[in-house]
DNA sequence: ACCTGAGCCGAGAGCGCTCTCCCGCCCGGC
DNA sequence: GCCGGGCGGGAGAGCGCTCTCGGCTCAGGT
């Protein structure tokens, strides 16, 4: 049924074109130094035989794989509940395939998986790694470093991003948060609450910091910790209404949380945005537009982040191995801008 | 900086253990026929040197890669708007890693990508393929067949699933749809409308068929074509309200469509479920629970589908190549059951 | 004691490619 | 007409592994 026909080898192409293997190799790899008529003959032979180089054989000698690992370390279902991940993947995929690199996906759930991932990375199957959703004290960066692989992180790692040549791409969470809160201020709101995300992730911390930047002397009762889920949004909103029934605005750490808050506000008969204005974060498609009312939120360029991560990694890979003194040419942290998207909720 | 230390080879381990390469290979690959004391010595040497086999070298001779491609052919953003995809991936990933296989992700957007994918598959980097979101007349199955790779499809292909040894895994879309409509009937509704999905996908066709199974003589005006998006749900709902203002129930082809319909119903002052009952399909997490009111819907085991696809493929790969006469042992189509999830909307 | 056979283990050939030599040819200069 | 330089192309040595094959050892049967 699926009987594999023996694929033609370099040897076969060489024989057909009446040249040596070396010459075919030169032509296939686009190196110069083969005179046109000969090259043409080789190209014809390649076509006729349908020759495709054997990547394993090539890797064996070049020590390149033209493949990078994408590691998503997410025990919770959160990442999977939002399309974030898929969007970023798409960005990465585009960039990688544009440069003829493959994407090897490594999903990890628990600590056991780390050993496996470590072994895989050390096994030299990929040239580099793209890493997401690091949590505090994650062993992953250590594993990667030990495997001697270049890596780019999605989101600022909690350990010195920027130091040690740790390269990362992040959204301007802090700036975006500031914009959101300033927008609420501009609407004349003064009793602005914040529901945070899971504070073991830098994105949540940064958003909180942004909030505080603008509301330096805020009543601590106006800040409640959440964990990026809708359920936490509901819980936090109830808490807030109990503490400060007079609040007139809420900045939620993400759209899901905002959706939860919205529901509780409706339950309590608060009109949005008239009584309470609500701003989310992420501009997560199926949620932000479907809420009642549609959510004003901070958009980040997810796909762009993915692309950029891939691009930075590829650049690193293309750098001649000798170029140690260049370290530092690669920017260690890149922060992408965010934009406020105005809808009905604020 | 990321200076790769030369990794130890089989040779090195052999030298350290004072045996031949062959013996080390036997131990590493768990083949029997090495006496215990020797095997132990080899294992120690492996540990001490931190030896990890070079996959490229191994593939070169075994012609196995222990890697499968996951191909997602989705030009539209739809797939990315829902977490479907991520869930399925997770299922696949779990199953693959449990069997030490890697997951190579191939995302395709347009026809150009097909050539690339074809080349990749033909390049013999992977042992098999898992394919999603086929549309009508998709060239992908042909490419895969030509590459001589075993494949499992996610969702029933429009060409003879079941014939030609085409293996697929699907949800029981038709049965699920029947359950949904029967549930509405059980609620005493009699003027039940259906908003279809994109009818170039078998899932949408099957759901429509399920609807018709139960509502054989339905007024054709009660069926409106949609495309699985929320926008199409809104449009279709308006259309339906115009055609049959007396309708008392809606079965939408998926949750997003249902969410759109819900919004329009609210706009028109119809109470859900009192005036109009609504049922969706998918039980897509962030949407189904967040709608107002929360959506009654048909749940499918997405992650299970992924796992099963992977399992079927792996089984196919493990089959000795000779076993042609076995063809047929592998079930050609597996249909997973769905369950109705009752929430507030119906 | 000899033969047989059943393991164990090592030697060595290759998997398909790249890349470094090195050879030979062609051309220009004197 | 001869020599030297330069460049196009071929020969061949690996890359690190697997796997066949054959030799060697040792037990058991005669």
XYZ file of C-alpha atoms (C1' of nucleotides) in Angstrom:
752
model
C 0.000 0.000 0.000
C 2.244 2.820 1.133
C 5.304 1.085 -0.280
C 8.096 3.568 -0.366
C 9.813 3.720 -3.703
C 13.556 3.977 -3.161
C 14.288 7.628 -3.540
C 16.996 8.704 -5.966
C 20.308 9.607 -4.383
C 22.935 12.127 -5.282
C 24.812 9.286 -6.874
C 21.936 8.543 -9.202
C 21.629 12.149 -10.272
C 25.363 12.334 -10.815
C 25.299 9.236 -12.997
C 22.435 10.537 -15.051
C 24.054 13.926 -15.576
C 27.423 12.322 -16.217
C 29.189 14.235 -13.480
C 30.485 13.526 -9.998
C 28.503 13.631 -6.785
C 30.422 16.691 -5.718
C 29.227 18.656 -8.699
C 25.619 17.730 -8.145
C 25.969 18.737 -4.547
C 27.385 22.078 -5.594
C 24.496 22.734 -7.932
C 21.848 21.599 -5.493
C 23.231 23.815 -2.779
C 23.517 26.771 -5.073
C 27.222 27.160 -4.671
C 28.922 28.880 -7.567
C 31.809 27.491 -9.475
C 29.926 25.219 -11.787
C 29.792 26.295 -15.406
C 26.361 26.941 -16.744
C 25.936 24.139 -19.289
C 26.947 21.559 -16.736
C 24.769 23.051 -14.046
C 21.855 22.983 -16.407
C 22.419 19.331 -17.150
C 22.467 18.587 -13.456
C 19.277 20.519 -12.866
C 17.564 18.556 -15.590
C 18.667 15.280 -14.066
C 17.365 16.409 -10.692
C 14.009 17.191 -12.192
C 13.769 14.029 -14.168
C 14.518 11.828 -11.218
C 12.551 13.919 -8.788
C 15.546 14.091 -6.557
C 15.097 15.477 -3.049
C 18.128 15.587 -0.775
C 18.088 13.313 2.230
C 18.038 15.619 5.188
C 19.383 13.054 7.610
C 22.491 12.484 5.564
C 22.976 16.182 5.154
C 22.531 16.923 8.844
C 24.984 14.219 9.688
C 27.760 16.176 8.119
C 26.635 19.783 8.338
C 25.407 19.546 11.884
C 22.568 21.784 10.922
C 18.999 20.639 10.990
C 17.135 23.631 9.747
C 14.642 22.987 12.447
C 13.809 24.823 15.616
C 11.876 23.682 18.632
C 8.918 25.612 19.896
C 8.441 24.827 23.540
C 5.189 25.649 25.225
C 5.363 25.093 28.929
C 1.816 25.333 30.089
C 0.452 22.980 32.643
C -2.780 24.883 32.908
C -5.322 24.953 30.226
C -5.233 28.702 30.160
C -3.013 29.038 27.170
C -5.249 26.667 25.368
C -8.364 28.447 26.277
C -7.287 31.426 24.309
C -6.155 31.550 20.732
C -3.094 33.459 21.651
C -0.951 30.508 21.251
C -2.265 29.578 17.834
C -1.708 33.089 16.612
C 1.824 33.182 17.802
C 2.473 29.816 16.279
C 1.223 31.072 12.992
C 3.593 34.003 13.108
C 6.469 31.730 13.929
C 5.516 29.265 11.266
C 5.407 31.912 8.589
C 8.811 33.212 9.422
C 10.371 29.802 9.725
C 9.022 28.416 6.504
C 10.086 31.560 4.713
C 13.594 30.537 5.667
C 13.130 26.842 5.057
C 13.179 25.877 8.662
C 10.962 23.363 10.287
C 8.927 23.805 13.400
C 9.106 21.052 15.979
C 6.477 21.497 18.626
C 7.157 20.478 22.198
C 4.246 20.758 24.578
C 5.049 20.201 28.208
C 2.672 19.713 31.062
C 4.516 18.785 34.164
C 7.987 18.481 35.486
C 8.430 15.001 34.093
C 8.257 16.430 30.663
C 11.224 18.600 31.344
C 13.589 15.684 31.411
C 12.241 14.543 28.106
C 12.591 17.980 26.599
C 16.087 18.262 27.969
C 17.052 14.997 26.386
C 15.501 16.024 23.134
C 17.293 19.320 23.007
C 20.578 17.707 23.957
C 19.963 15.114 21.257
C 20.767 17.735 18.702
C 17.682 17.525 16.598
C 17.117 21.216 16.369
C 19.273 24.265 15.913
C 17.536 26.468 18.415
C 14.513 26.958 20.596
C 11.609 29.323 20.989
C 10.137 29.240 24.458
C 6.787 30.362 25.800
C 4.996 30.878 29.065
C 7.854 30.597 31.394
C 6.880 30.574 34.986
C 8.982 31.503 37.917
C 11.808 29.095 38.605
C 11.271 27.228 35.425
C 14.114 24.761 34.805
C 13.755 25.130 31.074
C 16.224 27.955 30.503
C 18.846 25.931 32.328
C 18.221 22.903 30.183
C 18.455 24.915 27.044
C 21.647 26.571 28.090
C 23.161 23.235 28.974
C 22.201 21.878 25.576
C 24.131 24.776 24.118
C 21.241 25.939 22.028
C 20.420 29.514 21.156
C 16.959 30.457 22.351
C 14.484 33.281 22.217
C 11.839 33.677 24.879
C 8.288 34.829 24.400
C 7.535 37.197 27.218
C 10.094 38.639 29.554
C 11.620 35.907 31.703
C 11.621 36.563 35.400
C 15.346 36.166 35.590
C 17.419 38.899 34.090
C 16.016 39.352 30.673
C 18.665 41.378 28.962
C 21.460 39.993 31.056
C 23.444 36.930 30.111
C 22.480 37.400 26.509
C 18.980 36.200 27.242
C 16.953 37.212 24.250
C 13.226 37.788 24.548
C 10.304 39.414 22.811
C 7.510 40.904 24.812
C 4.551 43.201 24.476
C 4.660 46.522 26.177
C 2.461 45.287 28.982
C 3.316 48.129 31.270
C 2.805 50.814 28.661
C -0.413 49.200 27.490
C -1.713 49.129 31.022
C -0.849 52.786 31.431
C -2.740 53.610 28.251
C -5.760 51.703 29.469
C -5.848 53.444 32.816
C -5.236 56.843 31.268
C -8.108 56.201 28.936
C -10.349 55.570 31.922
C -9.065 58.751 33.552
C -9.840 60.596 30.346
C -13.385 59.351 30.640
C -13.585 61.139 33.929
C -13.333 58.033 36.073
C -11.507 58.368 39.330
C -12.258 55.243 41.322
C -10.480 52.769 39.073
C -10.019 49.166 40.140
C -7.595 46.591 38.783
C -7.985 42.849 38.595
C -4.534 41.388 38.131
C -3.454 38.314 36.219
C -1.529 35.393 37.658
C 1.317 37.174 39.374
C 3.778 34.381 38.746
C 3.963 35.616 35.198
C 5.802 38.752 34.286
C 3.035 39.922 31.993
C 0.672 40.158 34.953
C 3.255 41.905 37.083
C 4.032 44.388 34.344
C 0.376 45.217 33.831
C -0.018 45.799 37.506
C 3.020 48.033 37.475
C 1.551 50.003 34.605
C -1.630 50.450 36.557
C 0.322 51.689 39.540
C 2.390 54.028 37.408
C -0.742 55.995 36.715
C -2.571 55.417 40.002
C 0.309 55.923 42.347
C -1.740 56.516 45.429
C -4.546 54.149 44.713
C -6.605 52.653 47.473
C -5.164 49.155 47.922
C -8.685 47.825 48.163
C -9.088 48.648 44.483
C -6.572 45.989 43.479
C -7.578 42.334 43.567
C -5.506 39.411 42.422
C -6.861 37.187 39.688
C -5.305 34.545 37.506
C -6.335 35.433 33.954
C -9.436 33.220 34.008
C -13.023 34.325 33.639
C -13.859 32.681 36.933
C -11.246 34.751 38.698
C -12.733 37.821 37.050
C -16.110 37.050 38.552
C -14.710 36.365 41.956
C -12.554 39.464 41.932
C -15.398 41.654 40.734
C -17.616 40.517 43.576
C -14.845 41.207 45.988
C -14.356 44.666 44.540
C -18.034 45.542 44.670
C -18.049 44.533 48.283
C -14.987 46.596 49.144
C -15.670 49.675 47.127
C -19.255 49.814 45.903
C -18.550 53.291 44.562
C -15.983 52.199 41.980
C -16.574 53.597 38.523
C -14.056 51.720 36.381
C -12.228 48.406 36.142
C -9.062 47.568 34.308
C -8.806 43.810 33.972
C -5.529 42.039 33.269
C -6.987 40.303 30.253
C -10.176 39.973 28.265
C -11.316 36.750 29.857
C -11.105 38.308 33.288
C -12.934 41.338 31.966
C -15.684 39.113 30.596
C -16.126 37.579 34.019
C -16.238 41.002 35.622
C -18.782 42.163 33.069
C -21.086 39.351 33.994
C -20.953 40.126 37.686
C -21.515 43.808 37.034
C -24.623 42.958 35.030
C -25.782 40.678 37.810
C -25.517 43.575 40.197
C -27.370 45.844 37.886
C -24.430 48.085 37.126
C -24.598 49.438 33.635
C -21.467 49.309 31.511
C -20.061 51.747 30.635
C -22.455 54.220 32.225
C -21.957 53.186 35.822
C -18.736 51.287 35.487
C -16.328 51.440 32.564
C -14.348 48.285 31.801
C -11.130 47.805 29.887
C -9.515 44.482 29.120
C -6.181 43.416 27.678
C -5.187 41.227 24.706
C -7.998 41.911 22.270
C -8.620 38.237 22.147
C -10.842 37.740 19.187
C -13.791 35.571 20.026
C -14.128 37.085 23.457
C -13.523 40.815 23.191
C -16.014 41.304 20.404
C -18.655 38.962 21.787
C -19.018 40.400 25.243
C -21.987 42.485 26.192
C -21.125 45.274 25.616
C -18.125 44.684 23.315
C -14.918 45.227 25.172
C -12.558 48.154 25.014
C -9.173 46.554 25.324
C -5.453 46.751 24.692
C -4.364 44.962 21.581
C -1.006 43.350 21.173
C 0.405 42.120 17.925
C 0.520 38.451 18.731
C 1.422 37.193 15.333
C 4.070 39.881 15.069
C 5.592 38.687 18.311
C 5.837 35.207 16.916
C 7.426 36.396 13.720
C 9.892 38.516 15.548
C 10.893 35.715 17.874
C 11.561 33.476 14.935
C 13.445 36.155 13.114
C 15.720 36.859 16.052
C 16.462 33.194 16.474
C 17.218 32.668 12.807
C 19.533 35.623 12.848
C 21.351 34.118 15.760
C 21.653 30.833 13.927
C 23.045 32.426 10.823
C 25.737 34.139 12.712
C 29.102 32.545 12.141
C 29.945 30.538 15.216
C 33.164 32.452 15.700
C 31.456 35.757 16.280
C 31.620 35.691 20.017
C 32.672 39.262 20.256
C 29.476 40.143 18.457
C 27.457 39.081 21.445
C 25.381 42.082 22.173
C 24.697 42.892 18.582
C 21.558 40.848 18.965
C 19.202 42.918 21.010
C 18.553 41.096 24.217
C 15.023 42.255 24.729
C 12.539 43.616 22.244
C 9.306 45.147 23.419
C 6.459 45.525 20.962
C 3.992 48.380 21.227
C 0.349 47.894 22.088
C -2.674 49.855 20.947
C -5.898 50.684 22.680
C -8.967 49.415 20.854
C -12.074 51.393 21.733
C -15.319 49.524 21.779
C -18.383 50.050 23.900
C -17.327 49.076 27.387
C -15.229 52.155 28.107
C 28.724 31.773 23.930
C 26.608 28.878 22.754
C 29.706 26.985 21.807
C 28.683 23.430 21.196
C 30.840 20.976 23.028
C 31.542 18.021 20.741
C 29.055 15.444 21.830
C 30.301 11.976 22.696
C 29.795 9.363 20.024
C 29.079 5.680 20.169
C 32.740 5.168 19.574
C 33.647 7.111 22.678
C 31.237 5.162 24.830
C 32.547 1.909 23.394
C 36.110 2.883 24.180
C 35.248 3.842 27.717
C 33.336 0.648 28.342
C 35.980 -1.416 26.606
C 33.568 -2.952 24.131
C 32.736 -2.558 20.488
C 30.387 -0.006 18.963
C 27.982 -2.763 18.104
C 27.596 -3.764 21.697
C 26.941 -0.238 22.835
C 24.371 0.109 20.095
C 22.676 -3.049 21.268
C 22.496 -1.826 24.816
C 21.318 1.617 23.886
C 18.566 0.240 21.723
C 17.490 -2.226 24.337
C 18.089 -5.256 22.213
C 18.771 -8.385 24.193
C 21.766 -10.610 23.794
C 24.209 -8.658 25.877
C 25.185 -10.241 29.145
C 24.314 -8.254 32.203
C 27.731 -7.285 33.558
C 28.752 -5.966 30.169
C 25.487 -4.154 29.648
C 25.881 -2.538 33.015
C 29.355 -1.330 32.148
C 28.037 0.168 28.961
C 25.200 1.892 30.755
C 27.624 3.421 33.171
C 29.775 4.707 30.366
C 26.727 6.218 28.713
C 25.839 8.030 31.888
C 29.314 9.226 32.607
C 29.757 10.682 29.173
C 26.218 11.939 28.898
C 25.858 10.171 25.621
C 22.809 10.896 23.510
C 22.493 9.136 20.152
C 22.713 11.280 17.082
C 19.328 11.037 15.473
C 20.528 12.068 12.044
C 23.010 9.243 11.869
C 20.439 6.817 13.107
C 17.798 7.930 10.625
C 20.284 7.650 7.843
C 20.425 3.931 8.275
C 17.087 3.025 9.794
C 15.046 5.241 7.527
C 12.870 6.020 10.465
C 12.613 9.472 11.902
C 10.290 8.986 14.802
C 8.603 12.143 13.749
C 5.238 12.822 12.219
C 3.970 15.903 10.465
C 0.828 17.634 11.595
C -0.590 19.563 8.698
C -3.153 22.240 9.303
C -4.560 23.548 6.085
C -6.476 26.583 7.089
C -6.355 29.707 5.027
C -9.049 31.373 7.087
C -8.527 32.537 10.559
C -11.442 30.467 11.724
C -9.438 27.619 13.046
C -7.337 30.071 14.898
C -10.246 31.890 16.349
C -11.214 28.860 18.306
C -9.102 26.780 20.609
C -10.108 23.641 18.869
C -6.877 23.349 17.174
C -4.795 23.822 20.289
C -6.756 21.144 22.065
C -6.339 18.670 19.305
C -2.663 19.428 19.134
C -2.354 18.741 22.802
C -3.987 15.364 22.389
C -1.693 14.532 19.531
C 1.331 15.736 21.371
C 0.594 13.608 24.400
C 0.203 10.499 22.369
C 3.258 11.126 20.253
C 5.589 11.908 23.084
C 4.368 8.861 24.940
C 5.798 6.906 22.041
C 8.898 9.016 21.625
C 7.800 10.580 18.432
C 8.250 14.185 17.480
C 5.640 16.537 16.201
C 6.542 18.632 13.202
C 3.981 21.309 12.613
C 3.158 22.413 9.092
C 0.780 25.329 8.791
C -0.397 26.126 5.316
C -2.239 29.166 4.122
C -2.534 29.140 0.405
C -1.898 26.962 -2.558
C 1.740 28.000 -2.765
C 2.332 26.318 0.509
C 1.192 23.044 -0.893
C 4.205 22.727 -3.089
C 6.406 23.340 -0.128
C 4.581 20.812 1.979
C 4.762 18.308 -0.834
C 8.468 18.771 -1.097
C 8.851 18.435 2.607
C 6.886 15.244 2.801
C 8.704 13.796 -0.151
C 11.961 14.792 1.501
C 11.472 11.977 3.932
C 11.761 13.887 7.146
C 8.767 12.329 8.778
C 7.270 8.882 8.982
C 3.661 9.884 8.586
C 1.175 12.720 8.555
C -1.823 13.909 10.503
C -4.037 16.191 8.463
C -6.682 18.685 9.491
C -9.337 20.862 7.998
C -9.439 19.443 4.585
C -11.600 21.344 2.202
C -13.178 20.096 -0.903
C -10.730 19.373 -3.688
C -7.777 19.757 -1.463
C -4.609 18.619 -3.218
C -3.061 17.537 0.055
C -4.222 13.930 0.114
C -2.742 13.458 -3.337
C 0.586 14.888 -2.263
C 0.706 12.668 0.760
C -0.155 9.595 -1.203
C 2.513 10.409 -3.729
C 5.056 10.813 -0.976
C 4.131 7.310 0.078
C 3.381 8.348 3.625
C 0.730 6.864 5.874
C -1.732 9.486 6.997
C -4.695 9.940 9.274
C -7.220 12.660 8.633
C -8.999 14.730 11.218
C -12.583 14.958 10.134
C -14.150 12.892 7.418
C -12.621 13.769 4.060
C -15.072 14.573 1.320
C -13.663 11.882 -0.884
C -14.420 8.360 0.122
C -13.407 8.173 3.699
C -13.284 4.472 4.295
C -12.405 3.638 0.749
C -8.853 3.364 -0.489
C -7.662 2.748 3.011
C -8.189 6.392 3.873
C -8.086 6.540 7.633
C -9.861 9.289 9.506
C -11.193 10.229 12.899
C -14.309 12.279 13.227
C -16.887 13.339 15.742
C -20.365 12.036 15.381
C -21.555 15.283 13.897
C -24.720 13.828 12.542
C -25.664 12.043 15.739
C -24.787 15.080 17.819
C -26.999 17.237 15.656
C -29.841 14.768 16.052
C -29.428 14.873 19.822
C -29.515 18.644 19.795
C -32.670 18.827 17.746
C -34.366 16.097 19.744
C -33.540 18.007 22.878
C -35.324 21.029 21.443
C -38.282 18.863 20.509
C -38.309 17.529 24.051
C -38.599 21.100 25.250
C -41.787 21.310 23.291
C -40.395 23.406 20.473
C -41.763 22.778 17.061
C -40.587 25.606 14.854
C -36.890 24.789 14.940
C -34.463 26.631 12.697
C -30.943 25.628 11.701
C -28.010 27.836 10.855
C -25.502 25.711 8.975
C -21.746 25.849 8.965
C -19.564 26.294 5.902
C -20.937 23.622 3.631
C -17.617 22.930 1.966
C -16.696 21.053 5.105
C -18.109 17.674 5.876
C -18.712 18.562 9.509
C -21.202 21.220 8.446
C -22.866 18.905 5.976
C -23.166 16.149 8.548
C -24.707 18.458 11.114
C -27.222 19.618 8.568
C -28.010 16.016 7.734
C -28.526 15.264 11.408
C -30.927 18.174 11.651
C -32.845 16.886 8.652
C -32.918 13.358 10.025
C -35.108 14.619 12.820
C -36.936 17.379 10.962
C -37.666 15.554 7.768
C -40.391 17.823 6.545
C -39.042 21.089 7.822
C -39.963 24.339 6.194
C -36.968 25.132 3.976
C -37.171 28.700 5.179
C -36.013 27.490 8.578
C -32.600 26.563 7.234
C -30.071 29.293 6.513
C -26.494 28.830 5.432
C -23.744 30.224 7.602
C -19.998 29.707 7.692
C -19.184 28.962 11.336
C -18.438 32.614 12.169
C -20.268 34.777 14.676
C -20.954 37.302 11.948
C -22.679 34.666 9.874
C -24.711 33.760 12.917
C -25.959 37.310 13.213
C -26.752 37.583 9.566
C -28.522 34.255 9.477
C -30.525 35.007 12.590
C -31.814 38.248 11.098
C -32.725 36.412 7.979
C -34.557 33.769 9.976
C -36.486 36.305 12.049
C -37.592 37.932 8.845
C -38.690 34.685 7.267
C -40.302 32.999 10.219
C -40.920 35.430 13.086
C -42.730 32.650 14.876
C -39.716 30.381 15.283
C -39.177 29.065 18.780
C -35.784 27.355 18.586
C -32.464 27.556 16.775
C -29.841 24.907 16.323
C -26.599 26.574 15.264
C -23.798 24.653 13.577
C -21.295 25.798 16.178
C -20.999 27.925 19.278
C -19.650 30.989 17.579
C -22.607 31.054 15.236
C -24.898 30.534 18.193
C -23.286 33.462 19.999
C -23.993 35.664 17.004
C -27.576 34.446 16.874
C -27.989 35.107 20.584
C -26.965 38.693 20.146
C -29.469 39.300 17.384
C -32.215 37.637 19.370
C -31.492 39.942 22.280
C -31.494 42.918 19.937
C -34.973 41.926 18.825
C -36.150 41.513 22.364
C -36.584 37.774 22.175
C -35.883 36.120 25.469
C -33.662 33.056 25.500
C -34.692 30.383 26.243
C -38.241 31.505 27.014
C -39.146 32.761 23.556
C -36.457 31.050 21.558
C -34.286 28.154 22.697
C -30.768 27.987 21.278
C -28.358 25.081 20.975
C -24.817 25.297 19.676
C -22.157 22.760 18.793
C -18.549 22.209 19.934
C -18.717 23.348 23.544
C -15.949 25.720 22.779
C -14.696 26.838 26.110
C -14.326 30.552 26.281
C -17.449 31.107 24.209
C -20.058 28.597 25.299
C -19.782 29.477 28.955
C -19.492 33.214 28.454
C -22.553 33.819 26.358
C -25.662 35.388 27.810
C -27.265 33.053 28.717
C -24.665 30.272 28.800
C -25.049 27.990 25.845
C -26.522 24.547 25.703
C -24.351 22.777 23.189
C -23.000 19.516 21.850
C -19.614 18.626 23.189
C -17.060 16.659 21.281
C -13.952 15.177 22.753
C -11.431 17.226 20.898
C -8.380 16.121 22.738
C -9.500 12.533 22.414
C -9.758 12.960 18.679
C -6.192 14.158 18.584
C -4.977 11.285 20.669
C -6.810 8.778 18.602
C -5.495 10.159 15.357
C -1.979 9.882 16.658
C -2.572 6.404 17.956
C -3.923 5.158 14.659
C -1.005 6.619 12.801
C 1.546 5.157 15.153
C -0.070 1.791 14.834
C 0.174 2.041 11.114
C 3.833 2.952 11.386
C 4.622 0.058 13.630
C 3.128 -2.398 11.283
C 5.767 -4.393 9.458
C 5.970 -3.060 5.946
C 5.215 -6.474 4.530
C 1.759 -6.636 6.011
C -0.100 -5.604 2.929
C -2.674 -8.278 3.342
C -3.470 -6.749 6.695
C -4.885 -3.687 5.049
C -8.296 -3.425 6.514
C -7.243 -4.332 10.000
C -6.771 -0.653 10.612
C -10.238 0.768 10.845
C -10.640 3.221 8.046
C -12.947 5.590 9.823
C -13.518 6.065 13.512
C -16.364 8.200 14.748
C -16.293 9.513 18.288
C -19.484 10.077 20.252
C -20.709 13.491 21.299
C -22.622 14.536 24.389
C -25.196 17.205 24.937
C -24.215 19.753 27.560
C -27.198 21.475 29.096
C -26.787 25.042 30.132
C -29.267 27.872 30.205
C -30.019 28.607 26.571
C -32.163 25.555 25.912
C 37.334 -36.462 24.212
C 34.861 -34.688 19.991
C 31.211 -32.573 17.646
C 27.247 -29.581 17.471
C 24.767 -25.749 18.320
C 23.400 -21.851 20.716
C 24.409 -17.640 22.237
C 27.653 -13.203 22.618
C 30.322 -10.094 20.824
C 33.355 -7.675 17.377
C 34.650 -6.372 12.623
C 33.354 -3.893 8.948
C 30.463 -2.358 5.382
C 27.549 0.945 4.288
C 23.381 4.709 4.781
C 23.569 9.619 1.501
C 25.636 13.486 1.889
C 29.460 17.464 2.262
C 33.883 19.230 1.761
C 38.740 19.235 1.380
C 42.161 18.252 -1.409
C 44.249 17.870 -5.645
C 44.590 17.248 -10.499
C 44.123 18.925 -15.094
C 42.931 22.214 -18.289
C 42.930 26.699 -20.249
C 44.639 30.994 -20.752
C 47.845 34.855 -20.553
C 52.491 36.627 -20.367
C 57.146 36.735 -21.700
C 56.736 27.897 -27.285
C 56.992 27.385 -22.472
C 55.681 28.246 -17.905
C 52.648 29.618 -14.136
C 48.335 30.836 -12.217
C 43.592 30.151 -11.572
C 39.506 27.841 -11.733
C 36.332 23.988 -12.691
C 35.564 19.427 -11.471
C 36.539 14.670 -9.427
C 38.219 11.452 -5.874
C 37.708 10.075 -1.467
C 37.448 10.526 3.298
C 34.551 10.830 6.654
C 29.851 12.327 9.618
C 27.738 8.589 13.643
C 25.094 5.109 13.471
C 22.935 0.120 12.476
C 23.153 -4.473 11.157
C 24.830 -8.527 8.992
C 28.023 -11.868 9.356
C 31.340 -14.644 11.182
C 34.298 -16.174 14.979
C 34.657 -17.523 19.533
C 33.115 -19.580 23.808
C 30.889 -22.752 26.401
C 27.448 -26.295 27.429
C 25.494 -30.590 26.414
C 25.077 -34.848 24.058
C 27.400 -38.957 22.282
